[in-house]
Amino acid sequence: MDTSNSQRAQLAALAAPSVIFTVAMIAFPFCYTIWISFQAVSATGMMRFDGAANYARMVNDTQFWNGLWITFYLYALSLVLQLVCGTALALLLFRARRLPGIIRSLFISPFMLPPVVAGMMWLIILDPSLGAANYILTSLGLPPSNWLASPALVIPTLALVDTWQWTPYVALIVLGGLQSLPPSVYEAAEIDGASRTKTLLRITLPLLLPTLVTATVLRSVDLLRFFDLIYITTQGGPANASTTLNIYGFRTGFEFFQLGYAGALMITLSVMVLGVVLALNRLRNAVAW
């Protein structure tokens, strides 16, 4: 065995334990969930192979279709808001390079909060009687709102809270993209007398497209499996108006103890997330420059 092969073997031996541990931690729960999704599990924990009955049940399950609609509604609304606000914040931070570091840190601090803390904080702010949100509305002469108690408002409200928390994360990604753009392009635009608006629309945003798609991929994974904030603030209510597939699967498994059907719901959601990520990755490869 020559020297290079010996070094490769040593590196592989060193990395093997961590690789085995990582694969086991990911592969075992996923394979177990697939297996349980084909079982009928009784309340006493007895299992019986039930074929694809759990998957067939979804076809006529109105709560499944409602959860699917809410999942993608919340995903689309939150993603658009976070991309728009994150890009705007990144442009602001990029132009305000002399801003003190402490102020720049305050801009990006929300996404460092644990979701439990953010959820509890917004529960207090959005409280119909004592919260600051309704106090501001009534101070401006506007009627108070049932932010999380109204079926029509609960999804936009959750999208706004998630946007508040994760816009800085998107801004950091876009800011990295802005700093990598070639200065010569902007110098040429300045010589040609292009306005700031034209420079933004015809140069900055097209060149930022690969970065924006990367941010979309990263946020899509989180948004499609949105759980913690919803569970803390609404637990899927009111009247199932915020019951995403994730919440529905959790309640099916741990409140109604239908573990087989809950497994089928989670596998279906995982396949959807994988499909969206693969499609966005193809888009990112297509727009890369």
Short mmCIF file of C-alpha atoms in Angstrom, two decimals:
data_model
loop_
_atom_site.label_atom_id
_atom_site.label_comp_id
_atom_site.label_asym_id
_atom_site.label_seq_id
_atom_site.Cartn_x
_atom_site.Cartn_y
_atom_site.Cartn_z
CA MET A 1 0.00 0.00 0.00
CA ASP A 2 1.52 3.37 -1.03
CA THR A 3 1.63 6.44 1.23
CA SER A 4 -1.45 8.18 -0.20
CA ASN A 5 -3.65 5.08 0.18
CA SER A 6 -2.39 4.62 3.73
CA GLN A 7 -3.30 8.23 4.59
CA ARG A 8 -6.78 7.78 3.07
CA ALA A 9 -7.33 4.63 5.12
CA GLN A 10 -6.28 6.43 8.30
CA LEU A 11 -8.60 9.37 7.57
CA ALA A 12 -11.49 6.99 6.83
CA ALA A 13 -10.85 5.12 10.09
CA LEU A 14 -10.86 8.39 12.04
CA ALA A 15 -14.10 9.60 10.41
CA ALA A 16 -15.92 6.25 10.56
CA PRO A 17 -17.34 6.51 14.13
CA SER A 18 -18.86 9.94 13.55
CA VAL A 19 -20.23 8.89 10.14
CA ILE A 20 -21.79 5.72 11.62
CA PHE A 21 -23.27 7.71 14.53
CA THR A 22 -24.73 10.37 12.22
CA VAL A 23 -26.24 7.84 9.80
CA ALA A 24 -27.72 5.83 12.68
CA MET A 25 -29.26 8.93 14.25
CA ILE A 26 -30.88 9.95 10.95
CA ALA A 27 -31.57 6.59 9.32
CA PHE A 28 -32.99 4.67 12.28
CA PRO A 29 -35.82 7.13 13.22
CA PHE A 30 -36.74 7.60 9.56
CA CYS A 31 -36.82 3.85 8.80
CA TYR A 32 -38.74 3.17 12.02
CA THR A 33 -41.36 5.79 11.08
CA ILE A 34 -41.73 4.21 7.63
CA TRP A 35 -42.20 0.80 9.24
CA ILE A 36 -44.76 2.02 11.78
CA SER A 37 -46.70 3.83 9.04
CA PHE A 38 -47.66 0.39 7.66
CA GLN A 39 -48.88 -0.86 11.04
CA ALA A 40 -52.21 -0.67 12.87
CA VAL A 41 -51.26 0.22 16.46
CA SER A 42 -53.79 -0.42 19.22
CA ALA A 43 -54.13 1.67 22.39
CA THR A 44 -52.25 -1.05 24.29
CA GLY A 45 -49.30 -0.81 21.89
CA MET A 46 -50.03 -4.01 19.93
CA MET A 47 -49.00 -3.74 16.28
CA ARG A 48 -50.43 -5.48 13.23
CA PHE A 49 -49.29 -5.10 9.63
CA ASP A 50 -51.99 -3.13 7.83
CA GLY A 51 -50.50 -2.59 4.38
CA ALA A 52 -51.09 0.87 2.90
CA ALA A 53 -54.34 1.43 4.83
CA ASN A 54 -52.91 4.42 6.71
CA TYR A 55 -51.94 6.10 3.42
CA ALA A 56 -55.30 5.26 1.82
CA ARG A 57 -57.06 6.84 4.81
CA MET A 58 -55.61 10.24 3.90
CA VAL A 59 -57.60 10.41 0.67
CA ASN A 60 -60.93 10.78 2.51
CA ASP A 61 -59.56 12.61 5.56
CA THR A 62 -60.78 16.21 5.38
CA GLN A 63 -58.47 17.19 8.26
CA PHE A 64 -55.49 15.97 6.22
CA TRP A 65 -56.45 18.17 3.24
CA ASN A 66 -57.14 21.09 5.58
CA GLY A 67 -53.70 20.61 7.19
CA LEU A 68 -52.06 20.42 3.77
CA TRP A 69 -53.70 23.68 2.68
CA ILE A 70 -52.73 25.46 5.93
CA THR A 71 -49.16 24.15 5.71
CA PHE A 72 -48.59 25.56 2.22
CA TYR A 73 -50.58 28.76 2.90
CA LEU A 74 -48.41 29.54 5.92
CA TYR A 75 -45.28 28.49 4.01
CA ALA A 76 -45.95 30.72 1.00
CA LEU A 77 -47.01 33.76 3.05
CA SER A 78 -44.08 33.55 5.46
CA LEU A 79 -41.53 32.88 2.71
CA VAL A 80 -42.57 35.87 0.59
CA LEU A 81 -42.59 38.20 3.62
CA GLN A 82 -39.19 37.00 4.82
CA LEU A 83 -37.54 37.28 1.39
CA VAL A 84 -38.88 40.81 0.83
CA CYS A 85 -38.12 42.07 4.35
CA GLY A 86 -34.78 40.21 4.53
CA THR A 87 -33.58 41.68 1.22
CA ALA A 88 -34.65 45.18 2.31
CA LEU A 89 -32.85 44.80 5.66
CA ALA A 90 -29.71 43.49 3.94
CA LEU A 91 -29.65 46.45 1.55
CA LEU A 92 -30.08 48.83 4.52
CA LEU A 93 -27.22 47.22 6.45
CA PHE A 94 -25.03 47.11 3.32
CA ARG A 95 -25.45 50.82 2.68
CA ALA A 96 -25.14 51.78 6.37
CA ARG A 97 -21.66 50.30 6.73
CA ARG A 98 -20.70 52.90 9.32
CA LEU A 99 -23.53 51.86 11.61
CA PRO A 100 -22.13 50.90 15.05
CA GLY A 101 -21.74 47.17 15.55
CA ILE A 102 -24.09 47.11 18.54
CA ILE A 103 -26.96 48.52 16.43
CA ARG A 104 -26.25 46.06 13.60
CA SER A 105 -26.35 43.26 16.18
CA LEU A 106 -29.74 44.44 17.45
CA PHE A 107 -31.12 44.19 13.90
CA ILE A 108 -30.15 40.52 13.64
CA SER A 109 -30.84 39.45 17.22
CA PRO A 110 -34.44 38.04 16.92
CA PHE A 111 -33.46 34.81 15.17
CA MET A 112 -31.05 33.98 18.00
CA LEU A 113 -34.00 33.71 20.44
CA PRO A 114 -35.26 30.17 21.16
CA PRO A 115 -38.71 29.64 19.54
CA VAL A 116 -40.23 29.00 22.99
CA VAL A 117 -39.08 32.41 24.22
CA ALA A 118 -40.26 34.15 21.05
CA GLY A 119 -43.63 32.38 21.26
CA MET A 120 -44.21 33.30 24.91
CA MET A 121 -43.16 36.90 24.24
CA TRP A 122 -45.62 37.26 21.35
CA LEU A 123 -48.39 35.60 23.34
CA ILE A 124 -48.12 38.50 25.79
CA ILE A 125 -47.83 41.15 23.07
CA LEU A 126 -50.87 39.80 21.18
CA ASP A 127 -53.05 39.27 24.26
CA PRO A 128 -56.50 40.74 23.37
CA SER A 129 -56.94 42.49 26.75
CA LEU A 130 -53.49 43.40 28.03
CA GLY A 131 -51.18 43.09 25.01
CA ALA A 132 -49.19 45.94 23.49
CA ALA A 133 -50.47 45.25 19.96
CA ASN A 134 -54.09 46.12 20.75
CA TYR A 135 -52.97 49.05 22.92
CA ILE A 136 -51.18 50.54 19.89
CA LEU A 137 -54.23 49.94 17.67
CA THR A 138 -56.66 51.60 20.09
CA SER A 139 -54.23 54.49 20.65
CA LEU A 140 -54.36 55.13 16.90
CA GLY A 141 -58.18 55.06 16.95
CA LEU A 142 -58.38 51.59 15.37
CA PRO A 143 -60.49 48.68 16.70
CA PRO A 144 -58.70 45.97 18.72
CA SER A 145 -58.07 42.63 17.05
CA ASN A 146 -58.26 38.97 18.09
CA TRP A 147 -54.88 38.17 16.58
CA LEU A 148 -54.61 34.50 17.49
CA ALA A 149 -58.27 33.83 18.28
CA SER A 150 -59.69 34.72 14.87
CA PRO A 151 -59.72 31.89 12.23
CA ALA A 152 -59.19 34.48 9.49
CA LEU A 153 -56.30 36.27 11.21
CA VAL A 154 -54.39 33.46 12.89
CA ILE A 155 -52.29 32.38 9.88
CA PRO A 156 -51.31 35.96 8.83
CA THR A 157 -50.45 36.65 12.49
CA LEU A 158 -48.26 33.54 12.76
CA ALA A 159 -46.60 34.47 9.47
CA LEU A 160 -45.84 37.96 10.81
CA VAL A 161 -44.36 36.59 14.04
CA ASP A 162 -42.20 34.12 12.14
CA THR A 163 -41.16 36.89 9.75
CA TRP A 164 -40.12 39.04 12.72
CA GLN A 165 -37.93 36.23 14.02
CA TRP A 166 -36.36 34.92 10.80
CA THR A 167 -36.05 38.00 8.59
CA PRO A 168 -32.58 38.73 10.11
CA TYR A 169 -31.45 35.22 9.13
CA VAL A 170 -32.44 35.85 5.50
CA ALA A 171 -30.82 39.30 5.71
CA LEU A 172 -27.50 37.77 6.78
CA ILE A 173 -27.55 35.40 3.78
CA VAL A 174 -28.42 38.22 1.36
CA LEU A 175 -25.82 40.51 2.97
CA GLY A 176 -23.16 37.86 2.24
CA GLY A 177 -24.35 37.79 -1.38
CA LEU A 178 -24.21 41.60 -1.63
CA GLN A 179 -20.63 41.68 -0.37
CA SER A 180 -19.58 39.19 -3.05
CA LEU A 181 -20.95 41.19 -6.00
CA PRO A 182 -18.24 42.63 -8.31
CA PRO A 183 -17.71 46.41 -7.69
CA SER A 184 -16.80 46.93 -11.37
CA VAL A 185 -20.45 46.41 -12.38
CA TYR A 186 -21.56 49.25 -10.09
CA GLU A 187 -18.74 51.51 -11.29
CA ALA A 188 -19.89 50.97 -14.89
CA ALA A 189 -23.51 51.69 -13.90
CA GLU A 190 -22.45 54.91 -12.15
CA ILE A 191 -20.50 56.02 -15.22
CA ASP A 192 -23.59 55.37 -17.36
CA GLY A 193 -25.66 57.53 -14.98
CA ALA A 194 -28.00 54.75 -13.81
CA SER A 195 -30.29 55.74 -10.95
CA ARG A 196 -30.39 53.80 -7.67
CA THR A 197 -33.72 52.23 -8.59
CA LYS A 198 -32.47 51.04 -11.99
CA THR A 199 -29.26 49.74 -10.42
CA LEU A 200 -31.29 47.81 -7.85
CA LEU A 201 -33.77 46.34 -10.33
CA ARG A 202 -31.46 45.63 -13.26
CA ILE A 203 -28.16 44.78 -11.57
CA THR A 204 -28.40 43.99 -7.85
CA LEU A 205 -31.52 41.78 -7.76
CA PRO A 206 -30.63 39.71 -10.88
CA LEU A 207 -27.12 39.11 -9.54
CA LEU A 208 -28.57 38.21 -6.13
CA LEU A 209 -30.92 35.59 -7.60
CA PRO A 210 -28.72 32.54 -6.69
CA THR A 211 -28.38 33.89 -3.13
CA LEU A 212 -32.14 34.42 -2.84
CA VAL A 213 -32.79 30.88 -4.05
CA THR A 214 -30.33 29.58 -1.43
CA ALA A 215 -32.20 31.52 1.26
CA THR A 216 -35.47 30.10 -0.10
CA VAL A 217 -34.15 26.53 0.18
CA LEU A 218 -32.96 27.04 3.76
CA ARG A 219 -36.18 28.68 4.94
CA SER A 220 -38.41 26.21 3.04
CA VAL A 221 -37.13 23.30 5.13
CA ASP A 222 -38.03 25.11 8.36
CA LEU A 223 -41.32 26.57 7.18
CA LEU A 224 -42.77 23.32 5.83
CA ARG A 225 -42.17 21.64 9.18
CA PHE A 226 -43.40 24.66 11.17
CA PHE A 227 -44.29 23.38 14.65
CA ASP A 228 -42.89 25.01 17.79
CA LEU A 229 -44.31 28.52 17.41
CA ILE A 230 -47.77 27.20 16.46
CA TYR A 231 -47.88 24.73 19.32
CA ILE A 232 -46.84 27.36 21.86
CA THR A 233 -49.23 30.07 20.68
CA THR A 234 -52.36 28.34 19.32
CA GLN A 235 -51.89 24.54 19.53
CA GLY A 236 -53.59 24.39 16.12
CA GLY A 237 -56.62 26.50 17.02
CA PRO A 238 -58.97 28.22 16.84
CA ALA A 239 -61.21 25.51 15.33
CA ASN A 240 -58.19 23.88 13.58
CA ALA A 241 -57.52 27.11 11.66
CA SER A 242 -53.77 26.77 12.30
CA THR A 243 -53.49 22.97 12.33
CA THR A 244 -50.68 22.27 9.89
CA LEU A 245 -49.76 18.72 8.88
CA ASN A 246 -47.07 18.72 11.56
CA ILE A 247 -49.52 19.71 14.31
CA TYR A 248 -52.12 17.25 12.99
CA GLY A 249 -49.57 14.42 12.97
CA PHE A 250 -48.45 15.27 16.52
CA ARG A 251 -52.01 15.33 17.86
CA THR A 252 -52.91 12.12 15.98
CA GLY A 253 -49.94 10.30 17.47
CA PHE A 254 -49.64 11.68 21.00
CA GLU A 255 -53.19 12.77 21.85
CA PHE A 256 -55.25 10.12 20.00
CA PHE A 257 -52.52 7.41 20.05
CA GLN A 258 -53.01 6.51 16.37
CA LEU A 259 -49.29 6.00 15.86
CA GLY A 260 -49.55 4.21 12.51
CA TYR A 261 -51.58 6.99 10.91
CA ALA A 262 -49.37 9.65 12.51
CA GLY A 263 -46.32 7.90 10.99
CA ALA A 264 -47.97 7.93 7.56
CA LEU A 265 -48.72 11.66 7.92
CA MET A 266 -45.11 12.42 8.86
CA ILE A 267 -43.68 10.35 6.01
CA THR A 268 -45.99 12.13 3.56
CA LEU A 269 -44.86 15.50 4.91
CA SER A 270 -41.20 14.44 4.68
CA VAL A 271 -41.64 13.42 1.04
CA MET A 272 -43.25 16.82 0.30
CA VAL A 273 -40.38 18.68 1.98
CA LEU A 274 -37.84 16.60 0.06
CA GLY A 275 -39.66 17.26 -3.22
CA VAL A 276 -39.75 21.03 -2.66
CA VAL A 277 -36.05 21.13 -1.68
CA LEU A 278 -35.01 19.07 -4.72
CA ALA A 279 -37.03 21.34 -7.03
CA LEU A 280 -35.49 24.47 -5.48
CA ASN A 281 -32.00 22.97 -5.74
CA ARG A 282 -32.53 22.41 -9.46
CA LEU A 283 -33.65 26.02 -9.75
CA ARG A 284 -30.56 27.18 -7.83
CA ASN A 285 -28.27 25.24 -10.18
CA ALA A 286 -30.07 26.76 -13.17
CA VAL A 287 -29.62 30.39 -12.01
CA ALA A 288 -26.07 30.00 -10.60
CA TRP A 289 -23.51 32.28 -12.20
#
